[in-house]
Amino acid sequence: MASQSKASFNSNYYHQTCPQAEKIILQTVYNASMHDPKVPARILRMFFHDCFIRGCDASLLLDSTPGNQAEKDGPPNISVRSFYVIDDAKAKLEMACPRTVSCADIIGIAARDVVTMSGGPYWNVLKGRKDGRVSRANETINLPAPTFNVSQLIQSFVRRGLGVKELVALSGGHTLGFSHCSSFESRLRNFTSLHDVDPSMNNEFAQKLRKKCPKPNRDRTAGELLDSTSSTFDNDYYKQVVAGKGVFGSDQALFSDYRTRWIVESFAEDQSLFFKEFAASMVKLGNVGVIEDGEVRLNCRLVN
């Protein structure tokens, strides 16, 4: 992973070259979210899924070509949507300051904006990322899965230079969003030979989810919100996990492992602590695999 000298990677990177960049991105994201309340959760997830593969280089935005299946068509990313929001911001930025703002920086700024807009913390996004030219669907196997246990999650984050605290803080991104049944239904039936339902799951909650996700399921849109205030960025996710109501196995696992449980409890008790750690973790995640020798794409879906 190429790391950059801090001099060229800072929060005022576009101060001279495109002073209105952040305002243009915020306006675009805000308008899109007003039309579609699912946008904030989708943009936040886009940032995670981009940074976890090859670092934050907007490789997730590249379209597949006849010769290459791109990341966005890898199994975990089929449900990542709202790419049009980034395209829209990019088109406006190309008019205001051509060939200046990278697609990777747009995702980083947009992810911060959707969190702040939803009631979460604000942080200064470091800028100066370049866009990568490589995007491979088969690399998405390296995204942490909703079925992971804590050891697998820790390992996945450590590979990206992120520790246990960052793992628990960034999992709190699930305070925004929704999951389809396919990501958690293995917890609801035939979980193990001993337990039909995952025993770490609150019983009433499990019954509720079984009703929402019947077998066979004819409803492609069926699923569950990841916390009870899914359009507000708050610490409700951690309270749910403490109550045995984490939707993913990987969410609930954070409470059943001594390495992470105390952090979950501290975030459930203190929202401002969670906000502080989430913001710091997002800055750290945004530094993963920043590339200097990439390009500034003119169209986020295509290499130049």
C-alpha atoms as a PDB file:
ATOM      1  CA  MET A   1       0.000   0.000   0.000  1.00  0.00           C
ATOM      2  CA  ALA A   2       1.427   3.325  -1.040  1.00  0.00           C
ATOM      3  CA  SER A   3       1.108   5.918   1.678  1.00  0.00           C
ATOM      4  CA  GLN A   4       1.309   9.585   0.893  1.00  0.00           C
ATOM      5  CA  SER A   5       3.351  12.311   2.421  1.00  0.00           C
ATOM      6  CA  LYS A   6       0.933  14.232   4.637  1.00  0.00           C
ATOM      7  CA  ALA A   7       1.874  17.464   2.866  1.00  0.00           C
ATOM      8  CA  SER A   8      -0.054  16.546  -0.285  1.00  0.00           C
ATOM      9  CA  PHE A   9      -2.934  14.902   1.578  1.00  0.00           C
ATOM     10  CA  ASN A  10      -4.817  17.400   3.707  1.00  0.00           C
ATOM     11  CA  SER A  11      -8.203  18.953   4.443  1.00  0.00           C
ATOM     12  CA  ASN A  12      -7.475  22.107   2.373  1.00  0.00           C
ATOM     13  CA  TYR A  13      -6.315  20.238  -0.709  1.00  0.00           C
ATOM     14  CA  TYR A  14      -8.815  21.956  -3.068  1.00  0.00           C
ATOM     15  CA  HIS A  15      -8.708  25.305  -1.282  1.00  0.00           C
ATOM     16  CA  GLN A  16      -7.065  27.039  -4.258  1.00  0.00           C
ATOM     17  CA  THR A  17      -8.077  24.798  -7.161  1.00  0.00           C
ATOM     18  CA  CYS A  18     -11.763  24.189  -6.388  1.00  0.00           C
ATOM     19  CA  PRO A  19     -12.896  26.152  -3.333  1.00  0.00           C
ATOM     20  CA  GLN A  20     -16.571  25.293  -3.868  1.00  0.00           C
ATOM     21  CA  ALA A  21     -15.965  21.512  -4.143  1.00  0.00           C
ATOM     22  CA  GLU A  22     -17.376  20.542  -0.741  1.00  0.00           C
ATOM     23  CA  LYS A  23     -20.399  22.790  -1.147  1.00  0.00           C
ATOM     24  CA  ILE A  24     -21.243  21.250  -4.529  1.00  0.00           C
ATOM     25  CA  ILE A  25     -20.964  17.713  -3.112  1.00  0.00           C
ATOM     26  CA  LEU A  26     -23.057  18.529  -0.031  1.00  0.00           C
ATOM     27  CA  GLN A  27     -25.803  20.099  -2.149  1.00  0.00           C
ATOM     28  CA  THR A  28     -25.918  17.093  -4.486  1.00  0.00           C
ATOM     29  CA  VAL A  29     -26.031  14.577  -1.649  1.00  0.00           C
ATOM     30  CA  TYR A  30     -28.632  16.583   0.245  1.00  0.00           C
ATOM     31  CA  ASN A  31     -30.957  16.872  -2.771  1.00  0.00           C
ATOM     32  CA  ALA A  32     -30.631  13.160  -3.557  1.00  0.00           C
ATOM     33  CA  SER A  33     -31.391  12.229   0.071  1.00  0.00           C
ATOM     34  CA  MET A  34     -34.504  14.408   0.072  1.00  0.00           C
ATOM     35  CA  HIS A  35     -35.787  12.466  -2.963  1.00  0.00           C
ATOM     36  CA  ASP A  36     -34.672   9.065  -1.675  1.00  0.00           C
ATOM     37  CA  PRO A  37     -34.203   8.487   2.081  1.00  0.00           C
ATOM     38  CA  LYS A  38     -32.117   5.371   1.338  1.00  0.00           C
ATOM     39  CA  VAL A  39     -29.283   7.464  -0.121  1.00  0.00           C
ATOM     40  CA  PRO A  40     -27.372   8.183   3.135  1.00  0.00           C
ATOM     41  CA  ALA A  41     -27.010   4.509   4.111  1.00  0.00           C
ATOM     42  CA  ARG A  42     -26.013   3.621   0.560  1.00  0.00           C
ATOM     43  CA  ILE A  43     -23.329   6.297   0.267  1.00  0.00           C
ATOM     44  CA  LEU A  44     -21.840   5.337   3.647  1.00  0.00           C
ATOM     45  CA  ARG A  45     -21.722   1.691   2.610  1.00  0.00           C
ATOM     46  CA  MET A  46     -20.172   2.685  -0.735  1.00  0.00           C
ATOM     47  CA  PHE A  47     -17.284   4.351   1.129  1.00  0.00           C
ATOM     48  CA  PHE A  48     -16.634   1.227   3.264  1.00  0.00           C
ATOM     49  CA  HIS A  49     -16.850  -1.119   0.295  1.00  0.00           C
ATOM     50  CA  ASP A  50     -14.533   1.058  -1.773  1.00  0.00           C
ATOM     51  CA  CYS A  51     -11.880   1.566   0.914  1.00  0.00           C
ATOM     52  CA  PHE A  52     -11.811  -2.093   1.965  1.00  0.00           C
ATOM     53  CA  ILE A  53     -10.740  -3.224  -1.520  1.00  0.00           C
ATOM     54  CA  ARG A  54      -7.512  -1.634  -2.848  1.00  0.00           C
ATOM     55  CA  GLY A  55      -7.938   1.312  -0.466  1.00  0.00           C
ATOM     56  CA  CYS A  56     -10.000   4.472  -1.052  1.00  0.00           C
ATOM     57  CA  ASP A  57      -9.403   4.789  -4.793  1.00  0.00           C
ATOM     58  CA  ALA A  58     -12.956   4.786  -6.227  1.00  0.00           C
ATOM     59  CA  SER A  59     -12.315   1.377  -7.815  1.00  0.00           C
ATOM     60  CA  LEU A  60     -15.870   0.482  -6.751  1.00  0.00           C
ATOM     61  CA  LEU A  61     -17.254   3.090  -9.174  1.00  0.00           C
ATOM     62  CA  LEU A  62     -15.721   1.607 -12.324  1.00  0.00           C
ATOM     63  CA  ASP A  63     -18.148  -0.195 -14.625  1.00  0.00           C
ATOM     64  CA  SER A  64     -17.434  -3.702 -15.881  1.00  0.00           C
ATOM     65  CA  THR A  65     -16.109  -3.981 -19.440  1.00  0.00           C
ATOM     66  CA  PRO A  66     -16.321  -6.942 -21.855  1.00  0.00           C
ATOM     67  CA  GLY A  67     -12.842  -8.000 -20.720  1.00  0.00           C
ATOM     68  CA  ASN A  68     -13.204  -7.361 -16.982  1.00  0.00           C
ATOM     69  CA  GLN A  69     -15.825  -7.862 -14.301  1.00  0.00           C
ATOM     70  CA  ALA A  70     -15.501  -4.889 -11.939  1.00  0.00           C
ATOM     71  CA  GLU A  71     -15.936  -4.691  -8.142  1.00  0.00           C
ATOM     72  CA  LYS A  72     -19.472  -3.325  -8.365  1.00  0.00           C
ATOM     73  CA  ASP A  73     -20.540  -6.621  -9.956  1.00  0.00           C
ATOM     74  CA  GLY A  74     -18.949  -8.785  -7.246  1.00  0.00           C
ATOM     75  CA  PRO A  75     -21.546 -10.621  -5.067  1.00  0.00           C
ATOM     76  CA  PRO A  76     -21.268  -8.401  -1.936  1.00  0.00           C
ATOM     77  CA  ASN A  77     -21.638  -5.240  -4.049  1.00  0.00           C
ATOM     78  CA  ILE A  78     -24.678  -6.130  -6.156  1.00  0.00           C
ATOM     79  CA  SER A  79     -26.803  -4.324  -3.562  1.00  0.00           C
ATOM     80  CA  VAL A  80     -24.609  -1.185  -3.399  1.00  0.00           C
ATOM     81  CA  ARG A  81     -26.714   1.471  -5.103  1.00  0.00           C
ATOM     82  CA  SER A  82     -27.067   5.218  -5.684  1.00  0.00           C
ATOM     83  CA  PHE A  83     -23.935   5.523  -7.827  1.00  0.00           C
ATOM     84  CA  TYR A  84     -25.883   8.208  -9.724  1.00  0.00           C
ATOM     85  CA  VAL A  85     -25.360  10.564  -6.761  1.00  0.00           C
ATOM     86  CA  ILE A  86     -21.584  10.437  -7.225  1.00  0.00           C
ATOM     87  CA  ASP A  87     -21.976  10.764 -11.019  1.00  0.00           C
ATOM     88  CA  ASP A  88     -24.134  13.834 -10.499  1.00  0.00           C
ATOM     89  CA  ALA A  89     -21.642  15.488  -8.120  1.00  0.00           C
ATOM     90  CA  LYS A  90     -18.805  14.656 -10.513  1.00  0.00           C
ATOM     91  CA  ALA A  91     -20.615  16.218 -13.485  1.00  0.00           C
ATOM     92  CA  LYS A  92     -21.162  19.454 -11.519  1.00  0.00           C
ATOM     93  CA  LEU A  93     -17.529  19.487 -10.331  1.00  0.00           C
ATOM     94  CA  GLU A  94     -16.269  18.989 -13.904  1.00  0.00           C
ATOM     95  CA  MET A  95     -18.205  22.090 -14.896  1.00  0.00           C
ATOM     96  CA  ALA A  96     -16.977  24.153 -11.942  1.00  0.00           C
ATOM     97  CA  CYS A  97     -13.346  22.992 -11.906  1.00  0.00           C
ATOM     98  CA  PRO A  98     -12.477  20.547 -14.686  1.00  0.00           C
ATOM     99  CA  ARG A  99     -10.070  17.628 -14.062  1.00  0.00           C
ATOM    100  CA  THR A 100      -9.523  18.599 -10.447  1.00  0.00           C
ATOM    101  CA  VAL A 101     -11.539  16.647  -7.891  1.00  0.00           C
ATOM    102  CA  SER A 102     -11.013  12.873  -7.778  1.00  0.00           C
ATOM    103  CA  CYS A 103     -13.920  10.440  -7.561  1.00  0.00           C
ATOM    104  CA  ALA A 104     -12.233   8.918  -4.487  1.00  0.00           C
ATOM    105  CA  ASP A 105     -12.400  12.275  -2.700  1.00  0.00           C
ATOM    106  CA  ILE A 106     -16.041  12.726  -3.727  1.00  0.00           C
ATOM    107  CA  ILE A 107     -16.985   9.441  -1.994  1.00  0.00           C
ATOM    108  CA  GLY A 108     -15.041  10.419   1.143  1.00  0.00           C
ATOM    109  CA  ILE A 109     -16.695  13.830   1.380  1.00  0.00           C
ATOM    110  CA  ALA A 110     -20.157  12.462   0.539  1.00  0.00           C
ATOM    111  CA  ALA A 111     -19.837   9.774   3.246  1.00  0.00           C
ATOM    112  CA  ARG A 112     -19.034  12.454   5.831  1.00  0.00           C
ATOM    113  CA  ASP A 113     -21.944  14.599   4.611  1.00  0.00           C
ATOM    114  CA  VAL A 114     -24.555  11.822   4.859  1.00  0.00           C
ATOM    115  CA  VAL A 115     -23.464  11.068   8.437  1.00  0.00           C
ATOM    116  CA  THR A 116     -23.619  14.720   9.515  1.00  0.00           C
ATOM    117  CA  MET A 117     -26.909  15.243   7.690  1.00  0.00           C
ATOM    118  CA  SER A 118     -28.443  12.272   9.510  1.00  0.00           C
ATOM    119  CA  GLY A 119     -27.562  13.709  12.930  1.00  0.00           C
ATOM    120  CA  GLY A 120     -24.079  12.238  13.285  1.00  0.00           C
ATOM    121  CA  PRO A 121     -20.678  13.857  13.825  1.00  0.00           C
ATOM    122  CA  TYR A 122     -18.769  16.134  11.439  1.00  0.00           C
ATOM    123  CA  TRP A 123     -15.078  15.697  10.650  1.00  0.00           C
ATOM    124  CA  ASN A 124     -12.587  17.258   8.269  1.00  0.00           C
ATOM    125  CA  VAL A 125     -12.040  14.920   5.333  1.00  0.00           C
ATOM    126  CA  LEU A 126      -8.414  14.709   4.248  1.00  0.00           C
ATOM    127  CA  LYS A 127      -8.268  15.153   0.482  1.00  0.00           C
ATOM    128  CA  GLY A 128      -5.832  14.559  -2.337  1.00  0.00           C
ATOM    129  CA  ARG A 129      -6.645  10.913  -3.148  1.00  0.00           C
ATOM    130  CA  LYS A 130      -6.254   9.813  -6.735  1.00  0.00           C
ATOM    131  CA  ASP A 131      -8.475   7.354  -8.583  1.00  0.00           C
ATOM    132  CA  GLY A 132      -7.280   3.825  -9.280  1.00  0.00           C
ATOM    133  CA  ARG A 133      -7.392   2.163 -12.676  1.00  0.00           C
ATOM    134  CA  VAL A 134      -7.986  -1.423 -11.532  1.00  0.00           C
ATOM    135  CA  SER A 135     -11.274  -2.945 -10.359  1.00  0.00           C
ATOM    136  CA  ARG A 136     -11.829  -6.709 -10.064  1.00  0.00           C
ATOM    137  CA  ALA A 137     -15.045  -8.395  -8.962  1.00  0.00           C
ATOM    138  CA  ASN A 138     -13.208 -11.399  -7.489  1.00  0.00           C
ATOM    139  CA  GLU A 139     -11.416  -9.162  -4.959  1.00  0.00           C
ATOM    140  CA  THR A 140     -14.718  -8.385  -3.231  1.00  0.00           C
ATOM    141  CA  ILE A 141     -14.348 -11.739  -1.472  1.00  0.00           C
ATOM    142  CA  ASN A 142     -12.118  -9.729   0.901  1.00  0.00           C
ATOM    143  CA  LEU A 143     -15.020  -7.676   2.276  1.00  0.00           C
ATOM    144  CA  PRO A 144     -16.007  -8.621   5.843  1.00  0.00           C
ATOM    145  CA  ALA A 145     -19.119 -10.821   5.700  1.00  0.00           C
ATOM    146  CA  PRO A 146     -22.260 -10.468   7.868  1.00  0.00           C
ATOM    147  CA  THR A 147     -21.601 -14.011   9.098  1.00  0.00           C
ATOM    148  CA  PHE A 148     -18.079 -13.277  10.437  1.00  0.00           C
ATOM    149  CA  ASN A 149     -17.119 -13.896  14.054  1.00  0.00           C
ATOM    150  CA  VAL A 150     -14.982 -11.409  15.976  1.00  0.00           C
ATOM    151  CA  SER A 151     -11.660 -13.107  15.159  1.00  0.00           C
ATOM    152  CA  GLN A 152     -12.457 -12.935  11.440  1.00  0.00           C
ATOM    153  CA  LEU A 153     -13.575  -9.318  11.748  1.00  0.00           C
ATOM    154  CA  ILE A 154     -10.448  -8.293  13.680  1.00  0.00           C
ATOM    155  CA  GLN A 155      -8.250  -9.990  11.087  1.00  0.00           C
ATOM    156  CA  SER A 156     -10.059  -8.250   8.240  1.00  0.00           C
ATOM    157  CA  PHE A 157      -9.624  -4.819   9.863  1.00  0.00           C
ATOM    158  CA  VAL A 158      -6.008  -5.395  10.944  1.00  0.00           C
ATOM    159  CA  ARG A 159      -5.089  -6.040   7.305  1.00  0.00           C
ATOM    160  CA  ARG A 160      -6.166  -2.484   6.637  1.00  0.00           C
ATOM    161  CA  GLY A 161      -4.292  -1.026   9.586  1.00  0.00           C
ATOM    162  CA  LEU A 162      -7.440  -0.693  11.712  1.00  0.00           C
ATOM    163  CA  GLY A 163      -7.696  -1.921  15.304  1.00  0.00           C
ATOM    164  CA  VAL A 164     -10.433  -3.370  17.491  1.00  0.00           C
ATOM    165  CA  LYS A 165     -11.739   0.053  18.500  1.00  0.00           C
ATOM    166  CA  GLU A 166     -12.092   1.085  14.843  1.00  0.00           C
ATOM    167  CA  LEU A 167     -13.838  -2.199  14.084  1.00  0.00           C
ATOM    168  CA  VAL A 168     -16.490  -1.590  16.748  1.00  0.00           C
ATOM    169  CA  ALA A 169     -16.862   2.121  15.921  1.00  0.00           C
ATOM    170  CA  LEU A 170     -17.210   1.567  12.163  1.00  0.00           C
ATOM    171  CA  SER A 171     -19.719  -1.261  12.713  1.00  0.00           C
ATOM    172  CA  GLY A 172     -21.869   1.543  14.141  1.00  0.00           C
ATOM    173  CA  GLY A 173     -22.336   2.701  10.546  1.00  0.00           C
ATOM    174  CA  HIS A 174     -25.106   0.086  10.616  1.00  0.00           C
ATOM    175  CA  THR A 175     -27.152   2.687  12.508  1.00  0.00           C
ATOM    176  CA  LEU A 176     -28.154   3.784   8.983  1.00  0.00           C
ATOM    177  CA  GLY A 177     -29.651   1.197   6.753  1.00  0.00           C
ATOM    178  CA  PHE A 178     -31.517  -1.930   5.928  1.00  0.00           C
ATOM    179  CA  SER A 179     -30.628  -5.509   5.146  1.00  0.00           C
ATOM    180  CA  HIS A 180     -32.322  -8.045   2.919  1.00  0.00           C
ATOM    181  CA  CYS A 181     -33.227 -11.404   4.450  1.00  0.00           C
ATOM    182  CA  SER A 182     -30.423 -13.193   2.583  1.00  0.00           C
ATOM    183  CA  SER A 183     -27.777 -11.553   4.802  1.00  0.00           C
ATOM    184  CA  PHE A 184     -29.163 -12.883   8.091  1.00  0.00           C
ATOM    185  CA  GLU A 185     -31.658 -15.677   7.422  1.00  0.00           C
ATOM    186  CA  SER A 186     -29.089 -18.374   8.238  1.00  0.00           C
ATOM    187  CA  ARG A 187     -29.505 -17.245  11.880  1.00  0.00           C
ATOM    188  CA  LEU A 188     -33.260 -17.894  11.838  1.00  0.00           C
ATOM    189  CA  ARG A 189     -33.527 -21.567  10.803  1.00  0.00           C
ATOM    190  CA  ASN A 190     -31.299 -24.662  11.086  1.00  0.00           C
ATOM    191  CA  PHE A 191     -28.594 -22.501  12.653  1.00  0.00           C
ATOM    192  CA  THR A 192     -26.738 -25.551  14.021  1.00  0.00           C
ATOM    193  CA  SER A 193     -27.648 -29.157  14.731  1.00  0.00           C
ATOM    194  CA  LEU A 194     -28.419 -28.096  18.315  1.00  0.00           C
ATOM    195  CA  HIS A 195     -30.078 -24.725  17.746  1.00  0.00           C
ATOM    196  CA  ASP A 196     -32.705 -23.905  15.152  1.00  0.00           C
ATOM    197  CA  VAL A 197     -32.275 -20.154  15.860  1.00  0.00           C
ATOM    198  CA  ASP A 198     -28.977 -18.433  16.689  1.00  0.00           C
ATOM    199  CA  PRO A 199     -28.978 -18.532  20.533  1.00  0.00           C
ATOM    200  CA  SER A 200     -27.321 -15.103  20.742  1.00  0.00           C
ATOM    201  CA  MET A 201     -30.471 -13.570  19.252  1.00  0.00           C
ATOM    202  CA  ASN A 202     -33.302 -12.190  21.367  1.00  0.00           C
ATOM    203  CA  ASN A 203     -36.159 -14.690  21.047  1.00  0.00           C
ATOM    204  CA  GLU A 204     -38.988 -12.258  20.277  1.00  0.00           C
ATOM    205  CA  PHE A 205     -36.753 -10.524  17.767  1.00  0.00           C
ATOM    206  CA  ALA A 206     -35.986 -13.860  16.078  1.00  0.00           C
ATOM    207  CA  GLN A 207     -39.696 -14.648  15.768  1.00  0.00           C
ATOM    208  CA  LYS A 208     -40.337 -11.205  14.283  1.00  0.00           C
ATOM    209  CA  LEU A 209     -37.594 -11.746  11.679  1.00  0.00           C
ATOM    210  CA  ARG A 210     -38.880 -15.231  10.830  1.00  0.00           C
ATOM    211  CA  LYS A 211     -42.249 -13.659   9.976  1.00  0.00           C
ATOM    212  CA  LYS A 212     -40.557 -11.060   7.781  1.00  0.00           C
ATOM    213  CA  CYS A 213     -38.380 -13.674   6.076  1.00  0.00           C
ATOM    214  CA  PRO A 214     -40.582 -16.721   5.479  1.00  0.00           C
ATOM    215  CA  LYS A 215     -39.309 -19.820   3.685  1.00  0.00           C
ATOM    216  CA  PRO A 216     -39.806 -19.807   0.723  1.00  0.00           C
ATOM    217  CA  ASN A 217     -39.672 -16.039   0.409  1.00  0.00           C
ATOM    218  CA  ARG A 218     -41.498 -14.565  -2.596  1.00  0.00           C
ATOM    219  CA  ASP A 219     -40.731 -10.969  -1.612  1.00  0.00           C
ATOM    220  CA  ARG A 220     -37.398  -9.817  -3.033  1.00  0.00           C
ATOM    221  CA  THR A 221     -37.557  -6.639  -0.940  1.00  0.00           C
ATOM    222  CA  ALA A 222     -38.145  -8.318   2.440  1.00  0.00           C
ATOM    223  CA  GLY A 223     -35.689  -7.585   5.224  1.00  0.00           C
ATOM    224  CA  GLU A 224     -35.068  -5.627   8.392  1.00  0.00           C
ATOM    225  CA  LEU A 225     -33.788  -2.181   9.386  1.00  0.00           C
ATOM    226  CA  LEU A 226     -30.374  -2.423  11.027  1.00  0.00           C
ATOM    227  CA  ASP A 227     -31.497  -0.348  13.980  1.00  0.00           C
ATOM    228  CA  SER A 228     -34.835   1.035  15.128  1.00  0.00           C
ATOM    229  CA  THR A 229     -34.005   4.628  14.065  1.00  0.00           C
ATOM    230  CA  SER A 230     -32.544   3.707  10.704  1.00  0.00           C
ATOM    231  CA  SER A 231     -32.546   7.175   9.155  1.00  0.00           C
ATOM    232  CA  THR A 232     -30.949   8.839  12.203  1.00  0.00           C
ATOM    233  CA  PHE A 233     -27.257   8.486  12.917  1.00  0.00           C
ATOM    234  CA  ASP A 234     -27.176   7.673  16.647  1.00  0.00           C
ATOM    235  CA  ASN A 235     -25.974   4.986  19.070  1.00  0.00           C
ATOM    236  CA  ASP A 236     -29.194   2.952  18.911  1.00  0.00           C
ATOM    237  CA  TYR A 237     -27.349   0.215  16.976  1.00  0.00           C
ATOM    238  CA  TYR A 238     -25.247  -0.567  20.069  1.00  0.00           C
ATOM    239  CA  LYS A 239     -28.301  -0.604  22.333  1.00  0.00           C
ATOM    240  CA  GLN A 240     -29.912  -3.121  19.971  1.00  0.00           C
ATOM    241  CA  VAL A 241     -26.797  -5.309  20.041  1.00  0.00           C
ATOM    242  CA  VAL A 242     -26.732  -5.211  23.867  1.00  0.00           C
ATOM    243  CA  ALA A 243     -30.391  -6.326  23.806  1.00  0.00           C
ATOM    244  CA  GLY A 244     -29.617  -9.300  21.524  1.00  0.00           C
ATOM    245  CA  LYS A 245     -31.188  -7.568  18.528  1.00  0.00           C
ATOM    246  CA  GLY A 246     -28.201  -7.212  16.221  1.00  0.00           C
ATOM    247  CA  VAL A 247     -29.437  -8.123  12.737  1.00  0.00           C
ATOM    248  CA  PHE A 248     -26.224  -9.633  11.373  1.00  0.00           C
ATOM    249  CA  GLY A 249     -24.320 -12.427  13.065  1.00  0.00           C
ATOM    250  CA  SER A 250     -21.279 -10.139  12.827  1.00  0.00           C
ATOM    251  CA  ASP A 251     -23.139  -7.389  14.744  1.00  0.00           C
ATOM    252  CA  GLN A 252     -24.254  -9.686  17.555  1.00  0.00           C
ATOM    253  CA  ALA A 253     -20.799 -11.310  17.736  1.00  0.00           C
ATOM    254  CA  LEU A 254     -19.358  -7.983  18.916  1.00  0.00           C
ATOM    255  CA  PHE A 255     -21.320  -8.426  22.149  1.00  0.00           C
ATOM    256  CA  SER A 256     -20.467 -12.054  22.747  1.00  0.00           C
ATOM    257  CA  ASP A 257     -16.686 -11.608  22.575  1.00  0.00           C
ATOM    258  CA  TYR A 258     -14.763 -10.134  25.538  1.00  0.00           C
ATOM    259  CA  ARG A 259     -12.438  -8.188  23.209  1.00  0.00           C
ATOM    260  CA  THR A 260     -15.244  -6.086  21.792  1.00  0.00           C
ATOM    261  CA  ARG A 261     -18.092  -6.308  24.306  1.00  0.00           C
ATOM    262  CA  TRP A 262     -16.811  -3.533  26.593  1.00  0.00           C
ATOM    263  CA  ILE A 263     -16.499  -1.151  23.644  1.00  0.00           C
ATOM    264  CA  VAL A 264     -20.061  -1.945  22.517  1.00  0.00           C
ATOM    265  CA  GLU A 265     -21.282  -1.255  26.061  1.00  0.00           C
ATOM    266  CA  SER A 266     -19.394   2.032  26.299  1.00  0.00           C
ATOM    267  CA  PHE A 267     -20.839   3.241  22.957  1.00  0.00           C
ATOM    268  CA  ALA A 268     -24.347   2.117  23.997  1.00  0.00           C
ATOM    269  CA  GLU A 269     -24.011   4.237  27.143  1.00  0.00           C
ATOM    270  CA  ASP A 270     -22.308   7.284  25.665  1.00  0.00           C
ATOM    271  CA  GLN A 271     -23.339   8.557  22.254  1.00  0.00           C
ATOM    272  CA  SER A 272     -20.815  11.408  22.213  1.00  0.00           C
ATOM    273  CA  LEU A 273     -17.995   8.910  22.800  1.00  0.00           C
ATOM    274  CA  PHE A 274     -19.262   6.861  19.857  1.00  0.00           C
ATOM    275  CA  PHE A 275     -19.435   9.973  17.651  1.00  0.00           C
ATOM    276  CA  LYS A 276     -15.870  10.948  18.534  1.00  0.00           C
ATOM    277  CA  GLU A 277     -14.514   7.449  17.831  1.00  0.00           C
ATOM    278  CA  PHE A 278     -16.573   7.039  14.666  1.00  0.00           C
ATOM    279  CA  ALA A 279     -15.246  10.299  13.203  1.00  0.00           C
ATOM    280  CA  ALA A 280     -11.644   9.363  14.071  1.00  0.00           C
ATOM    281  CA  SER A 281     -12.117   5.888  12.572  1.00  0.00           C
ATOM    282  CA  MET A 282     -13.573   7.313   9.354  1.00  0.00           C
ATOM    283  CA  VAL A 283     -10.526   9.548   8.949  1.00  0.00           C
ATOM    284  CA  LYS A 284      -8.283   6.526   9.518  1.00  0.00           C
ATOM    285  CA  LEU A 285     -10.253   4.359   7.083  1.00  0.00           C
ATOM    286  CA  GLY A 286     -10.095   7.191   4.553  1.00  0.00           C
ATOM    287  CA  ASN A 287      -6.282   6.983   4.677  1.00  0.00           C
ATOM    288  CA  VAL A 288      -6.174   3.317   3.665  1.00  0.00           C
ATOM    289  CA  GLY A 289      -4.272   2.713   0.448  1.00  0.00           C
ATOM    290  CA  VAL A 290      -4.269   6.306  -0.752  1.00  0.00           C
ATOM    291  CA  ILE A 291      -2.513   6.340  -4.125  1.00  0.00           C
ATOM    292  CA  GLU A 292      -0.343   9.083  -5.543  1.00  0.00           C
ATOM    293  CA  ASP A 293       0.167   7.746  -9.055  1.00  0.00           C
ATOM    294  CA  GLY A 294      -3.482   7.389  -9.991  1.00  0.00           C
ATOM    295  CA  GLU A 295      -5.496   9.831 -12.033  1.00  0.00           C
ATOM    296  CA  VAL A 296      -8.430  12.171 -11.629  1.00  0.00           C
ATOM    297  CA  ARG A 297     -11.151  10.426 -13.624  1.00  0.00           C
ATOM    298  CA  LEU A 298     -13.306  12.631 -15.844  1.00  0.00           C
ATOM    299  CA  ASN A 299     -16.143  10.121 -15.520  1.00  0.00           C
ATOM    300  CA  CYS A 300     -16.204   8.061 -12.330  1.00  0.00           C
ATOM    301  CA  ARG A 301     -17.377   4.960 -14.237  1.00  0.00           C
ATOM    302  CA  LEU A 302     -14.471   4.877 -16.702  1.00  0.00           C
ATOM    303  CA  VAL A 303     -10.700   5.132 -16.543  1.00  0.00           C
ATOM    304  CA  ASN A 304      -9.385   8.098 -18.522  1.00  0.00           C
END
